[in-house]
mmCIF file of C-alpha atoms (C1' of nucleotides) and ligand atoms in Angstrom:
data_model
loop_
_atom_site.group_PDB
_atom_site.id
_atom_site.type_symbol
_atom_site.label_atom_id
_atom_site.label_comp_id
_atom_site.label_asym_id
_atom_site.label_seq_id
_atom_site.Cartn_x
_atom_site.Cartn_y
_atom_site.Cartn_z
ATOM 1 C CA UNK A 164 0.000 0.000 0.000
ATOM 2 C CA UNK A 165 1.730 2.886 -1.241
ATOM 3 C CA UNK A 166 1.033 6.089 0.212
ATOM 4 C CA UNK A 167 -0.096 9.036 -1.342
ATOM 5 C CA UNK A 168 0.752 13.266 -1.200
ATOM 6 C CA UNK A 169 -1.960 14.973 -1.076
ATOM 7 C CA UNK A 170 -2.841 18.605 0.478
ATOM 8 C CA UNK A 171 -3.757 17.524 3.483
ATOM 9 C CA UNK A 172 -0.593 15.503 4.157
ATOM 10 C CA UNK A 173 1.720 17.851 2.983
ATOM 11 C CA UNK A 174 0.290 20.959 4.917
ATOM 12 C CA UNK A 175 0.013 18.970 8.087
ATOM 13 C CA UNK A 176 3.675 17.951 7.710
ATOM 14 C CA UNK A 177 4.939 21.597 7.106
ATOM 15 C CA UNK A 178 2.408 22.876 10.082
ATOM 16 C CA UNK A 179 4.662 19.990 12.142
ATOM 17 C CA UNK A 180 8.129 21.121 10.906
ATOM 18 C CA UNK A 181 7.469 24.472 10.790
ATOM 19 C CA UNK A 182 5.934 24.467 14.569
ATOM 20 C CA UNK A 183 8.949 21.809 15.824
ATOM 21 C CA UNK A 184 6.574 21.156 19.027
ATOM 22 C CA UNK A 185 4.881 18.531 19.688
ATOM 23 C CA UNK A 186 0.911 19.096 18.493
ATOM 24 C CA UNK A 187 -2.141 17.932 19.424
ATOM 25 C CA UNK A 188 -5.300 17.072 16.912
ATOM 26 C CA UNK A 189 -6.993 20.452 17.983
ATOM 27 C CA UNK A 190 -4.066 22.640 17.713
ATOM 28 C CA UNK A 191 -2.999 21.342 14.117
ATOM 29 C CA UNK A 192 -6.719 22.296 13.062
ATOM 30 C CA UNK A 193 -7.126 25.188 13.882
ATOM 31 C CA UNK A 194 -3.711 25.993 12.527
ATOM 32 C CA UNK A 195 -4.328 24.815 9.313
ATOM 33 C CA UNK A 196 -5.264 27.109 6.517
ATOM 34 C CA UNK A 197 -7.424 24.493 4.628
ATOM 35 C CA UNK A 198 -10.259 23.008 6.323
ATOM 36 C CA UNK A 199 -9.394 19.000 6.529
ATOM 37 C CA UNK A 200 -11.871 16.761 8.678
ATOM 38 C CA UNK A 201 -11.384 15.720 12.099
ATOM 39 C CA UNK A 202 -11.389 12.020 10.832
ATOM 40 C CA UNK A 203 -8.829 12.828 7.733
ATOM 41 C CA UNK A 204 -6.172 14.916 10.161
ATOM 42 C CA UNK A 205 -6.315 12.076 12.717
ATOM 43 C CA UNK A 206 -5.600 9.221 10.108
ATOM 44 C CA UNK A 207 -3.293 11.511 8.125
ATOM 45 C CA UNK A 208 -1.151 11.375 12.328
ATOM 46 C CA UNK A 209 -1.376 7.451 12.286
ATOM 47 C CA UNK A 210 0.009 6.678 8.895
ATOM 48 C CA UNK A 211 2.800 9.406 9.898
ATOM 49 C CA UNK A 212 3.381 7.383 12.941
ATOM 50 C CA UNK A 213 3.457 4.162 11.184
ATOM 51 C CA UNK A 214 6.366 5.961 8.489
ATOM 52 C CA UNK A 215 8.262 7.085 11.510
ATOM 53 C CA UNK A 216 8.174 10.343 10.381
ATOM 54 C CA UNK A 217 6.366 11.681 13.223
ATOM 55 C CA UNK A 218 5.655 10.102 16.806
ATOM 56 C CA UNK A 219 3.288 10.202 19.407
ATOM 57 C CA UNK A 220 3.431 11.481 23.048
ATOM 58 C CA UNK A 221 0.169 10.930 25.437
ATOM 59 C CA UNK A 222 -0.149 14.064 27.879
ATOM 60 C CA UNK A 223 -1.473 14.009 31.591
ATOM 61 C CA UNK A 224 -4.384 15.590 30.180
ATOM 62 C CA UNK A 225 -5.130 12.273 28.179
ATOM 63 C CA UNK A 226 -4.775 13.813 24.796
ATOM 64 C CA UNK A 227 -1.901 12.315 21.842
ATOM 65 C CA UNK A 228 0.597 14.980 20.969
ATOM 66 C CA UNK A 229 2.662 14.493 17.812
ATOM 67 C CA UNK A 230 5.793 15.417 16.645
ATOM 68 C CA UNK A 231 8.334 15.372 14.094
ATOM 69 C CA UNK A 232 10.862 12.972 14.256
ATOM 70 C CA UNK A 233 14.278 15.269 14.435
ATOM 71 C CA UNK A 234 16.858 13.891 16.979
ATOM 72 C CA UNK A 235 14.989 10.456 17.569
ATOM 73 C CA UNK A 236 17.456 8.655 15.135
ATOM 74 C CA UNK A 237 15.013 8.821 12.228
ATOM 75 C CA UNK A 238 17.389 7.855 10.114
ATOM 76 C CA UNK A 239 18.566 5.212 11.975
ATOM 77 C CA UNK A 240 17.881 1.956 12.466
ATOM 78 C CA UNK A 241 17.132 1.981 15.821
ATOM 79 C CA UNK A 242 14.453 4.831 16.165
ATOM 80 C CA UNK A 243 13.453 5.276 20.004
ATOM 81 C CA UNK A 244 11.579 8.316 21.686
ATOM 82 C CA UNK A 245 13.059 7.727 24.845
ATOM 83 C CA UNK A 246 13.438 11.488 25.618
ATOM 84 C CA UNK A 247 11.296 13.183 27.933
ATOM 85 C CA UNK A 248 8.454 16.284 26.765
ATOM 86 C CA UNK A 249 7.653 18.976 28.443
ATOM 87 C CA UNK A 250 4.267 20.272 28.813
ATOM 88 C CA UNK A 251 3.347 23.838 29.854
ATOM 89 C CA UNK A 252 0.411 24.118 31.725
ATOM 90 C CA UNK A 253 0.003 27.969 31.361
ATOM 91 C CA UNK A 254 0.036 27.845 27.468
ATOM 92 C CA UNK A 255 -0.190 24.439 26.173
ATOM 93 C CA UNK A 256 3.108 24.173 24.295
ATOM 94 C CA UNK A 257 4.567 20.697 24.226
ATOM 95 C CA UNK A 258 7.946 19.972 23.626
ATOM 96 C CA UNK A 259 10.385 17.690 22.858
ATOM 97 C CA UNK A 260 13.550 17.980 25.578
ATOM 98 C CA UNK A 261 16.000 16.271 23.585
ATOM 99 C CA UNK A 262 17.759 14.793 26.436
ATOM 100 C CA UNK A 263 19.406 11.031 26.101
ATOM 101 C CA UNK A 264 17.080 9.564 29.102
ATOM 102 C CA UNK A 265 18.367 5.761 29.850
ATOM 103 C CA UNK A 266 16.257 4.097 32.252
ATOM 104 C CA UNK A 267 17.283 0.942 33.323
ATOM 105 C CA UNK A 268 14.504 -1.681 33.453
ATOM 106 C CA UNK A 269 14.264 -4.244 35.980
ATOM 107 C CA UNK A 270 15.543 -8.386 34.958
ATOM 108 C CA UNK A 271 12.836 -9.792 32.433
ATOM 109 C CA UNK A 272 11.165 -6.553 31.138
ATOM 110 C CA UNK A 273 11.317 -5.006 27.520
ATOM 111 C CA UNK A 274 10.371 -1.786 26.818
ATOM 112 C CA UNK A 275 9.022 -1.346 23.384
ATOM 113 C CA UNK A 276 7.234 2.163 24.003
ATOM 114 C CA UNK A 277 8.348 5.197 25.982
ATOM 115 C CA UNK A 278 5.767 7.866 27.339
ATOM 116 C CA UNK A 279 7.294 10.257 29.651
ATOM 117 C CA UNK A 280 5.893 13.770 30.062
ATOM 118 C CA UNK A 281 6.563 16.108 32.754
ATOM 119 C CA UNK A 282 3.975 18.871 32.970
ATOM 120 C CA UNK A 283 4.607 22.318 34.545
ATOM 121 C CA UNK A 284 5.306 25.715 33.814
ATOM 122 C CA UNK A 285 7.797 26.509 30.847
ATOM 123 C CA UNK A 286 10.348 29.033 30.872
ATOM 124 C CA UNK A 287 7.758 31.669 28.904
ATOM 125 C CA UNK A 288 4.892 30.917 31.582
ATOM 126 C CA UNK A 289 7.262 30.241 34.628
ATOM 127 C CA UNK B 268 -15.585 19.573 53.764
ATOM 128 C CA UNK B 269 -14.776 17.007 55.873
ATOM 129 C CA UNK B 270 -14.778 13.023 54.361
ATOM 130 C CA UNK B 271 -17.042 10.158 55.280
ATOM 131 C CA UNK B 272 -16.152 6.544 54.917
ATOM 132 C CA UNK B 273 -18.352 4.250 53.080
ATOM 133 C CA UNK B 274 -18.019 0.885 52.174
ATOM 134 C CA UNK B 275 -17.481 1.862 48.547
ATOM 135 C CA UNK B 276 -14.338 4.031 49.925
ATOM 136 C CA UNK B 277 -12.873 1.392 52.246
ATOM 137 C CA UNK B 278 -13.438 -1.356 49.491
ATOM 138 C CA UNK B 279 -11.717 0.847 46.903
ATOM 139 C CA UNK B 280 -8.770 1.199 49.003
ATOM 140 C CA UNK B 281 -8.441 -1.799 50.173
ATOM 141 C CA UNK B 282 -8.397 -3.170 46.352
ATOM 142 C CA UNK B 283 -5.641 -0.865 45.693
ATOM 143 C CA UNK B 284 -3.393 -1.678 48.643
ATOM 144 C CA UNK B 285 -4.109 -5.556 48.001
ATOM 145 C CA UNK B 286 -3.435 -5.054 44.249
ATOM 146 C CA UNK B 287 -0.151 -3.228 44.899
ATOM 147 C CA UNK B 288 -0.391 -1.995 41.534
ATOM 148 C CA UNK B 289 -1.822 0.886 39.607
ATOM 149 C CA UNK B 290 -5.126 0.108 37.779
ATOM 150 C CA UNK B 291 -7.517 1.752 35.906
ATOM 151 C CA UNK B 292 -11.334 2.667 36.493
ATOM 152 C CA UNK B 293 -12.715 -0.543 34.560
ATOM 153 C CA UNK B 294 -9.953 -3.346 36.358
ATOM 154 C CA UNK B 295 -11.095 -1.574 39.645
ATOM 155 C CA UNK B 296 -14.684 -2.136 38.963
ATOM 156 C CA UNK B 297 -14.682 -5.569 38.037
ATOM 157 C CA UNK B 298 -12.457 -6.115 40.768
ATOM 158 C CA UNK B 299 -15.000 -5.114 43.298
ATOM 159 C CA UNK B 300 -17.321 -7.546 45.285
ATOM 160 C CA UNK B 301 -20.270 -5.043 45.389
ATOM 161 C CA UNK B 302 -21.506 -3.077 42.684
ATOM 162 C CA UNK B 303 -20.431 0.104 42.654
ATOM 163 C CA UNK B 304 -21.469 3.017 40.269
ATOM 164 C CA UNK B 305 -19.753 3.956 37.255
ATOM 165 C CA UNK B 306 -19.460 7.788 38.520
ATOM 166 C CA UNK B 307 -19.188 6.698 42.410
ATOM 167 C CA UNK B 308 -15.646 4.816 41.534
ATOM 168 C CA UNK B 309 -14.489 7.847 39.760
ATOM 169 C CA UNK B 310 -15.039 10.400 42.421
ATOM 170 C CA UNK B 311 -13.354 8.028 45.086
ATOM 171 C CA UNK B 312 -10.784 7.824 43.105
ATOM 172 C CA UNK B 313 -10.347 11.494 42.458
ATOM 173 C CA UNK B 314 -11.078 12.435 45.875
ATOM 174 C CA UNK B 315 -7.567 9.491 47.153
ATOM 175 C CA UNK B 316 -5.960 12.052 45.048
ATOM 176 C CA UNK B 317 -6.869 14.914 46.150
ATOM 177 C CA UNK B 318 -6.091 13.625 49.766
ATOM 178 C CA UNK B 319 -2.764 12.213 48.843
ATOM 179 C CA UNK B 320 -3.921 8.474 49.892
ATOM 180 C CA UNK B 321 -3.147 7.413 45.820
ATOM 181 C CA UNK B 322 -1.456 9.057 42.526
ATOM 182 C CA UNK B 323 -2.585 9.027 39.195
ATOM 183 C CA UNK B 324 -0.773 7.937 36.178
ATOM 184 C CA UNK B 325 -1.860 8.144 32.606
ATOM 185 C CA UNK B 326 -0.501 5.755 30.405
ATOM 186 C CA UNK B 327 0.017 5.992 26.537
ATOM 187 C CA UNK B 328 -2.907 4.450 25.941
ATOM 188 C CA UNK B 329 -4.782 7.262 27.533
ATOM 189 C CA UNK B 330 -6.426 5.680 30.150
ATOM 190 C CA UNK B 331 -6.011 6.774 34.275
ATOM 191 C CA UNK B 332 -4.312 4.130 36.493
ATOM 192 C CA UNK B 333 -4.213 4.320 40.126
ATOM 193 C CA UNK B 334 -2.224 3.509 42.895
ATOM 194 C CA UNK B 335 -1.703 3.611 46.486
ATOM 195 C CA UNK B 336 1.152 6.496 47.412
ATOM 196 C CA UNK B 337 3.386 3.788 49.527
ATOM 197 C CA UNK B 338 7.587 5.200 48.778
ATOM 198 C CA UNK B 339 6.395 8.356 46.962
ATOM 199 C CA UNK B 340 6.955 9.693 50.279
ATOM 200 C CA UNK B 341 3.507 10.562 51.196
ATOM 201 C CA UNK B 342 4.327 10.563 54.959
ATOM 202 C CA UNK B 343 6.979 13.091 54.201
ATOM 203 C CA UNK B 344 6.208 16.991 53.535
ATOM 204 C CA UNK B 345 7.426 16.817 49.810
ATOM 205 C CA UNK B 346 5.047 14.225 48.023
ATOM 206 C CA UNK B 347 6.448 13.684 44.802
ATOM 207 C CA UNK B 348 5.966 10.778 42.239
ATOM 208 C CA UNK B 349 8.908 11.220 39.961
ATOM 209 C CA UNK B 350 8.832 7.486 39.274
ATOM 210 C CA UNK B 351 8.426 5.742 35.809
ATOM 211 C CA UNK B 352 5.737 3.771 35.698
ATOM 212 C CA UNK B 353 5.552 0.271 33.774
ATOM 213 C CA UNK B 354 2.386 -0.538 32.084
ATOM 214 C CA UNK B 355 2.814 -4.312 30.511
ATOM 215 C CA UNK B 356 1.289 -4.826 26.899
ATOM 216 C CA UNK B 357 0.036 -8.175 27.097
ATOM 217 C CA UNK B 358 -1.489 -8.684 30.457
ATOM 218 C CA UNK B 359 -1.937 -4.926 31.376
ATOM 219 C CA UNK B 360 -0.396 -4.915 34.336
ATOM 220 C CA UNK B 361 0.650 -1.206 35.147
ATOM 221 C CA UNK B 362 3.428 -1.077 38.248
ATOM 222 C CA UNK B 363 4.818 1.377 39.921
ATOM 223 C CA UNK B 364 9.202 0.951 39.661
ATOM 224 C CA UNK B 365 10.152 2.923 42.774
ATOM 225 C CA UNK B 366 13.381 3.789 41.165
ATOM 226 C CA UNK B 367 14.402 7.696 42.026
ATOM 227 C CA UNK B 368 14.573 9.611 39.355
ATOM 228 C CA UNK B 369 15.967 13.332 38.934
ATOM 229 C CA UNK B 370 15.208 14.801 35.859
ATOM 230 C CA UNK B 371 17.316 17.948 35.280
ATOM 231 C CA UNK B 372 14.779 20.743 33.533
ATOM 232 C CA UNK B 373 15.738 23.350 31.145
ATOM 233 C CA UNK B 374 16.568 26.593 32.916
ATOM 234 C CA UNK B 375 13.665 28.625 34.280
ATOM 235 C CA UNK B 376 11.339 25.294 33.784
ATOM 236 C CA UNK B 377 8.876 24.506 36.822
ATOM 237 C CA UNK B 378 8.041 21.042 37.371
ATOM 238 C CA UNK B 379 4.782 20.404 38.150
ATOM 239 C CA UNK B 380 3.632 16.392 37.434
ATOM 240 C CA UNK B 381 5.540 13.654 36.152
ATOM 241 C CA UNK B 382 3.840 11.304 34.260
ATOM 242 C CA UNK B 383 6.675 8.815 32.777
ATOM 243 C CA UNK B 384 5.319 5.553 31.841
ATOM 244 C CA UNK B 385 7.008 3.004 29.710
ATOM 245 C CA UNK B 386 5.210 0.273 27.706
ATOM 246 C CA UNK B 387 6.299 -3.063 26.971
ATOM 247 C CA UNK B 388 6.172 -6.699 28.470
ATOM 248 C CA UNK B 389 6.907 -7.604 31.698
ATOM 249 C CA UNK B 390 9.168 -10.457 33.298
ATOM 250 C CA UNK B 391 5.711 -12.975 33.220
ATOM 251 C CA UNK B 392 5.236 -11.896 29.719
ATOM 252 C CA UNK B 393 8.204 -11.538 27.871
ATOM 253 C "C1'" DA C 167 -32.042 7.317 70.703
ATOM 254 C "C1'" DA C 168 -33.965 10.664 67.700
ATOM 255 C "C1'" DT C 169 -32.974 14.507 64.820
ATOM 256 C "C1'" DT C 170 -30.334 17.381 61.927
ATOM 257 C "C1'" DT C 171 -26.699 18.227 58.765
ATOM 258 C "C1'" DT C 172 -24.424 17.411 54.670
ATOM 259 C "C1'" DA C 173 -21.105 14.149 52.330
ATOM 260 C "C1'" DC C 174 -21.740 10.566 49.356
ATOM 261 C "C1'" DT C 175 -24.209 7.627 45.935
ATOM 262 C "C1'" DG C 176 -26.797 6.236 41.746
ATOM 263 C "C1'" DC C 177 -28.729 7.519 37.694
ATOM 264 C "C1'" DG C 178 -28.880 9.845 33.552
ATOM 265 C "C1'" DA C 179 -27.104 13.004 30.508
ATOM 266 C "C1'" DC C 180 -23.273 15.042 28.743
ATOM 267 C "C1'" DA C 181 -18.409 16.370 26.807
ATOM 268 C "C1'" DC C 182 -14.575 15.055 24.500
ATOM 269 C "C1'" DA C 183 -10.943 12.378 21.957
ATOM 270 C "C1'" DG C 184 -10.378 9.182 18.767
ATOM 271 C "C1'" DT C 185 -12.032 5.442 15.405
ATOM 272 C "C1'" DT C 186 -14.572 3.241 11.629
ATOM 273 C "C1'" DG C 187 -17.781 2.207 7.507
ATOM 274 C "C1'" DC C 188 -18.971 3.799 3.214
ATOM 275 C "C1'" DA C 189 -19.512 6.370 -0.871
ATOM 276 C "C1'" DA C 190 -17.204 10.042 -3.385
ATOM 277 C "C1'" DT C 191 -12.840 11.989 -4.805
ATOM 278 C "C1'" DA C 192 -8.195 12.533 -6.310
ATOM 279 C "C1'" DT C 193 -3.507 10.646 -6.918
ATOM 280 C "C1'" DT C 194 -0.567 7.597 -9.192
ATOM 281 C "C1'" DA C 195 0.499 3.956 -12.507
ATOM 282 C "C1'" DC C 196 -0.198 2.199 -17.041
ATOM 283 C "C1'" DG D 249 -6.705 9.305 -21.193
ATOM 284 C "C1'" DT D 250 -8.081 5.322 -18.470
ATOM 285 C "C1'" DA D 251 -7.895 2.200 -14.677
ATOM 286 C "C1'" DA D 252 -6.662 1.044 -10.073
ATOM 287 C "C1'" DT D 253 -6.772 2.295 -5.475
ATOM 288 C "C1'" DA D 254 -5.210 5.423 -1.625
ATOM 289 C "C1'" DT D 255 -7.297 9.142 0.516
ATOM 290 C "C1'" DT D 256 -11.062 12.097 1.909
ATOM 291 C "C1'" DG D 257 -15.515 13.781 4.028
ATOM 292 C "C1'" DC D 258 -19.362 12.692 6.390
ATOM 293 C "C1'" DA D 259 -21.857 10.490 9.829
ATOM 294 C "C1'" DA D 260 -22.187 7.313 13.230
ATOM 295 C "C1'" DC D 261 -20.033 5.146 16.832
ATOM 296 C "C1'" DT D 262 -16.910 3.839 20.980
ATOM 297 C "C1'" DG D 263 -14.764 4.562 25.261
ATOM 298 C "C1'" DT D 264 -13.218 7.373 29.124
ATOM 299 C "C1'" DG D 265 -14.292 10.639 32.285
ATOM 300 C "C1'" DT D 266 -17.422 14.462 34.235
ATOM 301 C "C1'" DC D 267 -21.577 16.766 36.127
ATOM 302 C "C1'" DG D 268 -26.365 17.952 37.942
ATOM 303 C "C1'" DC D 269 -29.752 16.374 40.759
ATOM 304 C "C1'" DA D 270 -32.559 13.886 43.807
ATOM 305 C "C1'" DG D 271 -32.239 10.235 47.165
ATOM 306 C "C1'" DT D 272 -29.409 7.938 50.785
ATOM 307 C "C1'" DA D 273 -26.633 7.379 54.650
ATOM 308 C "C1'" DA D 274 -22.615 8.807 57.729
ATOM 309 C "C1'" DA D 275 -21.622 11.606 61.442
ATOM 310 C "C1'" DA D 276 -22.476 15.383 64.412
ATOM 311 C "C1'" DT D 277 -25.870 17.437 67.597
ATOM 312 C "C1'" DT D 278 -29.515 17.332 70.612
HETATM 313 MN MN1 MN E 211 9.301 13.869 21.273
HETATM 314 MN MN1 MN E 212 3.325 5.283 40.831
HETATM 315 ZN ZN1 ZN E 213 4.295 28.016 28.723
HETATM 316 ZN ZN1 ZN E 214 2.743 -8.718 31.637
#
DNA sequence: AATTTTACTGCGACACAGTTGCAATATTAC
DNA sequence: GTAATATTGCAACTGTGTCGCAGTAAAATT
């Protein structure tokens, strides 16, 4: 299944690169210049995911965040989000802190997806 | 506002210390002997929060999971739960690993929640 | 022990994020 | 240009969590 390039992929991949924070469904939207359906943006953010060219961060608020894959080793092989994001709680902005985070797992346990937000107060909002 | 115990409360709590690990609205509910309301669960839940008895985690599937507040130092002034949680993809487990964990911020960043879960299979499963 | 106070519960309705089925559309290959 | 099919828009749906309200029950007061 080849995929396509259409409007709607393209412009939600500039809005991405362009913004270099991590977005949620409701911010990329309402940032968009073109009116795309709920339905379209949200499968247009899985097949992204499934490319690796973007990845996926659940908040404390419950809601998926995406963001371009820059320093996660896209080109890689190995292509791991185990950095930490940081999410303001004054103006919403979620970021990627591209800090090498190593956590050591205890005897018998693979880790196959890292979600690890901190929430707070930015330097902006602080 | 001062709080009343019921035997939805003490049942809920009691599940949670004999579980020893975090779970979510639904395990809790079809964990329990009585039937408790949909909306009754949830407001214990939030109100253990509130009151410091248990912490929340959100895991990358979006879902709450609860736990008792054992070594997040609850008896202690400073009640923090900087500790990555481990939420198992096969049988769902969701643990608490009470490893410290000091996660140096950007300057002029304000930490406010840590929610750092990592998904994967656990020593049983993998 | 009876009464009062009000925290808690159950029920229903709701809000919200995200997914899915299906017909119409648009991109790519030939 | 035509055919094949990936993508879109729309609507309906799912699942998680919240909220208002009337009824219930815990705890304080008498
Ligand atoms: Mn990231
Ligand atoms: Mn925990
Ligand atoms: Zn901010
Ligand atoms: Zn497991």
């Amino acid at each position: 299944m080849k995929r396509r390039t259409t409007s709607s992929t393209t412009e939600i991949l500039d809005l991405l690169k362009a913004s270099g924070n991590a977005m949620s469904h409701d911010m990329i939207q309402s940032s968009l210049d073109s009116k795309v359906d709920r339905a379209t943006i949200y499968r247009v953010l899985n097949r992204f995911c499934e490319d690796g060219k973007v990845h996926r961060v659940v908040g404390d608020d419950g809601k998926q965040y995406f963001a371009i894959c820059s320093n996660c080793g896209a080109k890689k092989q190995v292509h791991s989000h185990n950095h930490i994001h940081f999410r303001c709680l004054q103006c919403g902005t979620v970021e990627c802190l591209d800090r090498e985070l190593s956590i050591p797992l205890p005897e018998g346990y693979v880790a196959k997806v890292h979600n690890l937000v901190i929430s707070g107060f930015c330097n902006e909002c602080s």
